[in-house]
Amino acid sequence: LADGEEDEYAGAGGSRNSMRSSLVPDVDLPVNTSLDDDASGRVVQISTMTVGENLLVTGGFFGEIVAKELSTGKILYNARITMDDNAITNSLDVSRTRSGAVRVMACSNDCFIRLFDIPSFTLLNKFRFDWAVNHATRQPNDGRLLCVVGDHSEVLLADADTGQALATLKGHKDFSFATSWHPNGLMFATGNQDCTARVWDIRHLKESLSVLEGHIGAMRSLRFSSDGRFLAMSEPADFVHIYEVRNGLFDRCQQIDLFGEIAGFSFSPSGESLYIGMSDRTYGSLLEYRISDCTRNCIYL
């Protein structure tokens, strides 16, 4: 379900335990870690995953990270990054700096964001917050900002190098689970348990640019397409919403009405297709939708 940017298993933060089921995939790999010698050979239950920069990176419910090089199939890293009792790896992000270095950022339920160098997986930095960190993404083009959300109603913009909070954004009413930056690096979106997604502009942070409402549940995953033309967001089940981005407006929307639990979704790298993963026990599947530009005034999938 990933397109070179990122996509994830639905669910995050303190609410994730309630979503655990036999449908969560397991990876049977030996775990090599200095944190827990008894972890060797333990099955890793996947909580989140992402793809980018020739890497497939997965996180586990007990603080594990497993990274695989796609071109060779080699496992580059397989370890627990925290021994905290509440150690779920909530989200992962792969990015490349202006100097060409590849970084992996891990957000955990132990209130930390950790930044790793690739391919050594050396821990470069870690930032502590006052609540479980459910998701964070870095401003595109090696920008200096992090958008950070978690088990709190506020959204933080933080310095990507130090983790220091630079701005606190208010508007959501519950915990947040998802973030995504528009390719222009000026707009970003956040998904919340209050059944809304909010779009923000770093030039006008006093209030959100748009409030996009769902139907039945938290906005657990959202993503701008690589060309910036669309913003898609999914609820825990049944509904995926695709908005056209036009001059900062989000007034055109197509709704995909499905049946069953949604595991996650992703645009293709070209932005021509949308893939939706269904984790429902009965209707489990991978769905592909083609985006057709029938006219400049509509979206058609």
Tab-separated table of C-alpha atoms in Angstrom:
chain	number	residue	atom	x	y	z
A	1	LEU	CA	0.000	0.000	0.000
A	2	ALA	CA	2.916	2.362	-0.343
A	3	ASP	CA	4.055	4.549	-3.185
A	4	GLY	CA	7.507	5.773	-2.311
A	5	GLU	CA	6.093	8.230	0.163
A	6	GLU	CA	4.351	6.462	2.995
A	7	ASP	CA	1.346	4.440	3.966
A	8	GLU	CA	0.342	2.819	7.180
A	9	TYR	CA	-1.802	0.296	8.961
A	10	ALA	CA	-4.818	2.228	10.247
A	11	GLY	CA	-4.821	3.152	13.893
A	12	ALA	CA	-2.407	4.829	16.225
A	13	GLY	CA	-1.644	5.948	19.712
A	14	GLY	CA	-3.580	5.020	22.804
A	15	SER	CA	-6.536	3.704	20.827
A	16	ARG	CA	-4.531	1.189	18.840
A	17	ASN	CA	-4.792	-1.619	21.394
A	18	SER	CA	-8.543	-1.763	20.872
A	19	MET	CA	-7.972	-2.437	17.167
A	20	ARG	CA	-5.711	-5.458	17.566
A	21	SER	CA	-7.036	-8.589	15.903
A	22	SER	CA	-5.892	-11.710	14.106
A	23	LEU	CA	-5.915	-9.654	10.914
A	24	VAL	CA	-2.787	-7.751	11.930
A	25	PRO	CA	0.078	-9.341	9.965
A	26	ASP	CA	3.008	-11.002	11.692
A	27	VAL	CA	6.615	-11.167	10.542
A	28	ASP	CA	8.622	-14.128	11.828
A	29	LEU	CA	12.135	-12.688	12.074
A	30	PRO	CA	14.926	-12.914	14.606
A	31	VAL	CA	15.218	-9.667	16.499
A	32	ASN	CA	18.780	-8.459	17.040
A	33	THR	CA	18.918	-5.847	19.748
A	34	SER	CA	21.064	-4.788	22.656
A	35	LEU	CA	17.942	-3.638	24.506
A	36	ASP	CA	16.382	-7.059	24.974
A	37	ASP	CA	18.431	-10.222	24.547
A	38	ASP	CA	15.320	-12.334	25.179
A	39	ALA	CA	13.610	-10.869	22.097
A	40	SER	CA	15.618	-13.015	19.662
A	41	GLY	CA	13.354	-15.133	17.487
A	42	ARG	CA	10.168	-13.399	18.611
A	43	VAL	CA	7.409	-12.820	16.046
A	44	VAL	CA	6.905	-9.125	15.218
A	45	GLN	CA	3.274	-8.055	15.056
A	46	ILE	CA	3.135	-5.176	12.580
A	47	SER	CA	1.562	-1.911	13.729
A	48	THR	CA	2.659	0.367	10.862
A	49	MET	CA	4.683	0.325	7.654
A	50	THR	CA	6.119	2.660	5.049
A	51	VAL	CA	8.056	2.504	1.790
A	52	GLY	CA	10.560	5.005	0.452
A	53	GLU	CA	14.127	5.369	-0.846
A	54	ASN	CA	14.400	1.637	-1.680
A	55	LEU	CA	13.348	0.696	1.859
A	56	LEU	CA	10.418	-1.180	3.336
A	57	VAL	CA	10.225	-0.267	7.024
A	58	THR	CA	7.768	-1.802	9.474
A	59	GLY	CA	7.049	-1.090	13.119
A	60	GLY	CA	5.774	-3.398	15.839
A	61	PHE	CA	3.497	-3.344	18.859
A	62	PHE	CA	6.451	-3.762	21.231
A	63	GLY	CA	8.740	-1.044	19.912
A	64	GLU	CA	10.309	-3.016	17.054
A	65	ILE	CA	11.551	-1.631	13.745
A	66	VAL	CA	12.379	-3.944	10.844
A	67	ALA	CA	13.892	-2.440	7.686
A	68	LYS	CA	14.390	-4.292	4.397
A	69	GLU	CA	16.303	-3.106	1.329
A	70	LEU	CA	13.918	-3.687	-1.565
A	71	SER	CA	16.501	-4.066	-4.335
A	72	THR	CA	18.396	-6.854	-2.547
A	73	GLY	CA	15.900	-8.228	-0.041
A	74	LYS	CA	18.480	-7.723	2.705
A	75	ILE	CA	17.299	-7.000	6.248
A	76	LEU	CA	19.185	-3.852	7.265
A	77	TYR	CA	17.822	-3.470	10.766
A	78	ASN	CA	15.731	-5.520	13.154
A	79	ALA	CA	15.552	-4.353	16.756
A	80	ARG	CA	13.494	-2.875	19.549
A	81	ILE	CA	14.070	0.854	19.839
A	82	THR	CA	12.431	1.216	23.256
A	83	MET	CA	11.734	-0.960	26.282
A	84	ASP	CA	8.877	1.210	27.551
A	85	ASP	CA	5.761	-0.688	28.671
A	86	ASN	CA	3.746	1.347	26.159
A	87	ALA	CA	6.138	0.941	23.258
A	88	ILE	CA	3.954	0.709	20.145
A	89	THR	CA	5.619	2.086	17.017
A	90	ASN	CA	2.779	4.299	15.807
A	91	SER	CA	4.154	5.630	12.514
A	92	LEU	CA	7.257	5.768	10.332
A	93	ASP	CA	8.500	8.228	7.745
A	94	VAL	CA	11.362	7.921	5.232
A	95	SER	CA	12.898	11.082	3.764
A	96	ARG	CA	16.041	12.357	2.055
A	97	THR	CA	17.950	15.465	3.120
A	98	ARG	CA	19.319	18.110	0.747
A	99	SER	CA	22.759	16.529	1.157
A	100	GLY	CA	21.395	13.193	-0.051
A	101	ALA	CA	21.319	11.410	3.315
A	102	VAL	CA	18.358	9.118	3.966
A	103	ARG	CA	16.572	9.321	7.311
A	104	VAL	CA	13.920	7.217	9.037
A	105	MET	CA	11.707	8.914	11.628
A	106	ALA	CA	9.800	6.761	14.133
A	107	CYS	CA	6.918	7.997	16.287
A	108	SER	CA	6.170	5.939	19.386
A	109	ASN	CA	3.604	5.601	22.117
A	110	ASP	CA	6.358	6.276	24.679
A	111	CYS	CA	6.124	9.992	23.758
A	112	PHE	CA	9.312	10.059	21.647
A	113	ILE	CA	10.199	10.775	18.036
A	114	ARG	CA	13.459	9.083	17.019
A	115	LEU	CA	15.548	9.927	13.965
A	116	PHE	CA	17.806	7.284	12.404
A	117	ASP	CA	20.527	7.518	9.786
A	118	ILE	CA	20.375	5.082	6.844
A	119	PRO	CA	21.815	2.519	6.161
A	120	SER	CA	23.603	2.303	9.526
A	121	PHE	CA	20.428	2.966	11.546
A	122	THR	CA	22.487	5.050	13.944
A	123	LEU	CA	20.228	6.992	16.306
A	124	LEU	CA	20.866	10.651	15.436
A	125	ASN	CA	18.371	12.310	17.731
A	126	LYS	CA	15.235	11.803	19.769
A	127	PHE	CA	12.626	14.351	20.820
A	128	ARG	CA	10.328	13.932	23.818
A	129	PHE	CA	6.770	15.272	23.947
A	130	ASP	CA	4.132	15.438	26.675
A	131	TRP	CA	1.875	12.842	25.058
A	132	ALA	CA	2.043	9.715	22.918
A	133	VAL	CA	3.162	10.694	19.419
A	134	ASN	CA	0.844	9.129	16.859
A	135	HIS	CA	2.198	10.674	13.668
A	136	ALA	CA	4.704	13.217	12.376
A	137	THR	CA	5.906	14.278	8.937
A	138	ARG	CA	8.679	16.597	7.831
A	139	GLN	CA	8.096	19.588	5.578
A	140	PRO	CA	8.931	18.621	1.965
A	141	ASN	CA	12.265	19.381	0.308
A	142	ASP	CA	14.165	18.972	3.549
A	143	GLY	CA	12.152	21.730	5.193
A	144	ARG	CA	12.816	22.852	8.737
A	145	LEU	CA	9.378	22.038	10.175
A	146	LEU	CA	7.815	18.920	11.655
A	147	CYS	CA	4.065	18.538	11.960
A	148	VAL	CA	3.474	16.460	15.094
A	149	VAL	CA	0.194	15.028	16.425
A	150	GLY	CA	-0.718	12.562	19.144
A	151	ASP	CA	-2.888	11.893	22.164
A	152	HIS	CA	-3.832	15.553	22.485
A	153	SER	CA	-6.189	17.919	20.705
A	154	GLU	CA	-3.433	20.367	19.761
A	155	VAL	CA	-1.247	20.158	16.674
A	156	LEU	CA	2.428	21.105	17.006
A	157	LEU	CA	4.808	22.586	14.475
A	158	ALA	CA	8.291	21.796	15.696
A	159	ASP	CA	11.856	22.445	14.581
A	160	ALA	CA	12.923	19.379	12.588
A	161	ASP	CA	16.491	19.551	13.932
A	162	THR	CA	15.846	20.149	17.629
A	163	GLY	CA	12.246	19.065	18.235
A	164	GLN	CA	11.463	22.409	19.869
A	165	ALA	CA	7.815	23.429	19.507
A	166	LEU	CA	7.484	26.546	17.362
A	167	ALA	CA	3.703	26.834	17.094
A	168	THR	CA	0.656	25.259	18.745
A	169	LEU	CA	-2.461	24.966	16.599
A	170	LYS	CA	-5.928	24.690	18.105
A	171	GLY	CA	-9.192	23.573	16.559
A	172	HIS	CA	-9.436	19.808	16.858
A	173	LYS	CA	-11.468	18.430	19.742
A	174	ASP	CA	-9.843	15.023	20.287
A	175	PHE	CA	-6.673	13.013	19.626
A	176	SER	CA	-5.044	13.221	16.180
A	177	PHE	CA	-3.698	10.309	14.160
A	178	ALA	CA	-2.456	11.522	10.774
A	179	THR	CA	-0.506	14.315	9.086
A	180	SER	CA	0.461	15.097	5.499
A	181	TRP	CA	2.240	17.986	3.789
A	182	HIS	CA	1.267	19.398	0.429
A	183	PRO	CA	4.241	19.219	-1.991
A	184	ASN	CA	4.509	23.026	-1.940
A	185	GLY	CA	5.533	22.855	1.732
A	186	LEU	CA	3.056	25.572	2.706
A	187	MET	CA	-0.106	23.589	3.394
A	188	PHE	CA	-0.490	20.539	5.599
A	189	ALA	CA	-3.404	18.457	6.832
A	190	THR	CA	-4.182	16.683	10.108
A	191	GLY	CA	-6.668	13.889	10.782
A	192	ASN	CA	-8.450	13.647	14.114
A	193	GLN	CA	-10.702	11.423	16.184
A	194	ASP	CA	-13.315	14.206	16.168
A	195	CYS	CA	-14.325	12.940	12.695
A	196	THR	CA	-12.643	15.800	10.854
A	197	ALA	CA	-9.494	16.613	8.942
A	198	ARG	CA	-8.166	20.163	9.046
A	199	VAL	CA	-6.018	21.865	6.432
A	200	TRP	CA	-3.542	24.484	7.641
A	201	ASP	CA	-1.307	27.087	5.997
A	202	ILE	CA	2.014	27.969	7.648
A	203	ARG	CA	1.531	31.599	6.572
A	204	HIS	CA	-1.759	31.915	8.510
A	205	LEU	CA	-1.722	29.724	11.613
A	206	LYS	CA	-4.378	31.471	13.708
A	207	GLU	CA	-7.034	29.121	12.346
A	208	SER	CA	-7.319	26.224	9.938
A	209	LEU	CA	-7.790	26.880	6.246
A	210	SER	CA	-10.527	24.233	5.865
A	211	VAL	CA	-12.411	21.742	8.026
A	212	LEU	CA	-13.312	18.544	6.159
A	213	GLU	CA	-15.889	16.330	7.846
A	214	GLY	CA	-16.314	12.566	7.796
A	215	HIS	CA	-19.264	10.350	8.646
A	216	ILE	CA	-18.601	7.634	11.192
A	217	GLY	CA	-15.188	7.871	12.782
A	218	ALA	CA	-11.687	9.220	13.157
A	219	MET	CA	-9.671	10.358	10.164
A	220	ARG	CA	-6.875	7.848	10.678
A	221	SER	CA	-5.040	8.251	7.390
A	222	LEU	CA	-4.694	11.138	4.957
A	223	ARG	CA	-2.401	11.930	2.062
A	224	PHE	CA	-1.770	14.596	-0.554
A	225	SER	CA	-1.010	13.195	-3.996
A	226	SER	CA	2.544	13.695	-5.255
A	227	ASP	CA	1.420	16.373	-7.723
A	228	GLY	CA	-0.585	18.187	-5.028
A	229	ARG	CA	-3.845	17.980	-6.963
A	230	PHE	CA	-5.704	15.790	-4.477
A	231	LEU	CA	-6.090	15.213	-0.758
A	232	ALA	CA	-7.461	11.815	0.254
A	233	MET	CA	-8.524	10.810	3.741
A	234	SER	CA	-9.992	7.628	5.173
A	235	GLU	CA	-12.184	6.729	8.102
A	236	PRO	CA	-11.713	3.475	10.064
A	237	ALA	CA	-14.308	1.760	7.887
A	238	ASP	CA	-16.528	2.243	4.842
A	239	PHE	CA	-15.492	5.694	3.593
A	240	VAL	CA	-12.590	7.270	1.713
A	241	HIS	CA	-12.896	10.939	0.698
A	242	ILE	CA	-10.909	12.519	-2.161
A	243	TYR	CA	-10.777	16.305	-2.380
A	244	GLU	CA	-9.559	18.347	-5.306
A	245	VAL	CA	-7.059	21.009	-4.243
A	246	ARG	CA	-7.761	24.210	-6.156
A	247	ASN	CA	-6.185	27.503	-5.097
A	248	GLY	CA	-6.382	26.540	-1.445
A	249	LEU	CA	-10.026	25.488	-1.766
A	250	PHE	CA	-11.366	22.031	-0.940
A	251	ASP	CA	-14.900	22.397	-2.275
A	252	ARG	CA	-14.965	19.455	-4.713
A	253	CYS	CA	-15.049	15.961	-3.247
A	254	GLN	CA	-15.679	12.411	-4.350
A	255	GLN	CA	-16.606	9.856	-1.728
A	256	ILE	CA	-15.796	6.167	-2.134
A	257	ASP	CA	-18.387	4.162	-0.194
A	258	LEU	CA	-16.911	0.765	0.691
A	259	PHE	CA	-17.898	-1.990	3.093
A	260	GLY	CA	-15.534	-3.089	5.833
A	261	GLU	CA	-12.506	-1.989	7.840
A	262	ILE	CA	-9.895	0.097	6.003
A	263	ALA	CA	-6.255	-0.797	6.661
A	264	GLY	CA	-4.766	2.133	4.757
A	265	PHE	CA	-4.408	3.717	1.347
A	266	SER	CA	-1.839	5.303	-0.944
A	267	PHE	CA	-1.568	7.173	-4.200
A	268	SER	CA	0.719	5.737	-6.870
A	269	PRO	CA	3.945	7.723	-7.417
A	270	SER	CA	2.470	9.299	-10.568
A	271	GLY	CA	-0.773	10.178	-8.814
A	272	GLU	CA	-2.780	8.304	-11.461
A	273	SER	CA	-4.061	5.567	-9.150
A	274	LEU	CA	-5.360	5.224	-5.613
A	275	TYR	CA	-4.875	1.939	-3.738
A	276	ILE	CA	-7.059	1.053	-0.744
A	277	GLY	CA	-6.350	-1.866	1.582
A	278	MET	CA	-9.320	-3.565	3.245
A	279	SER	CA	-8.529	-5.492	6.427
A	280	ASP	CA	-12.057	-6.739	7.002
A	281	ARG	CA	-12.156	-10.476	7.758
A	282	THR	CA	-14.838	-11.096	5.141
A	283	TYR	CA	-13.988	-8.471	2.523
A	284	GLY	CA	-10.209	-8.274	2.884
A	285	SER	CA	-8.732	-7.060	-0.406
A	286	LEU	CA	-6.569	-4.526	-2.215
A	287	LEU	CA	-8.570	-2.157	-4.407
A	288	GLU	CA	-7.151	-0.026	-7.214
A	289	TYR	CA	-8.916	3.090	-8.489
A	290	ARG	CA	-7.784	4.982	-11.557
A	291	ILE	CA	-8.027	8.769	-11.412
A	292	SER	CA	-9.510	10.099	-14.658
A	293	ASP	CA	-9.348	13.795	-15.512
A	294	CYS	CA	-12.652	13.775	-17.351
A	295	THR	CA	-12.851	17.562	-17.174
A	296	ARG	CA	-11.153	20.249	-15.186
A	297	ASN	CA	-14.282	20.471	-13.042
A	298	CYS	CA	-14.567	16.954	-11.659
A	299	ILE	CA	-12.801	14.008	-10.121
A	300	TYR	CA	-13.634	10.551	-11.375
A	301	LEU	CA	-12.394	7.231	-9.990
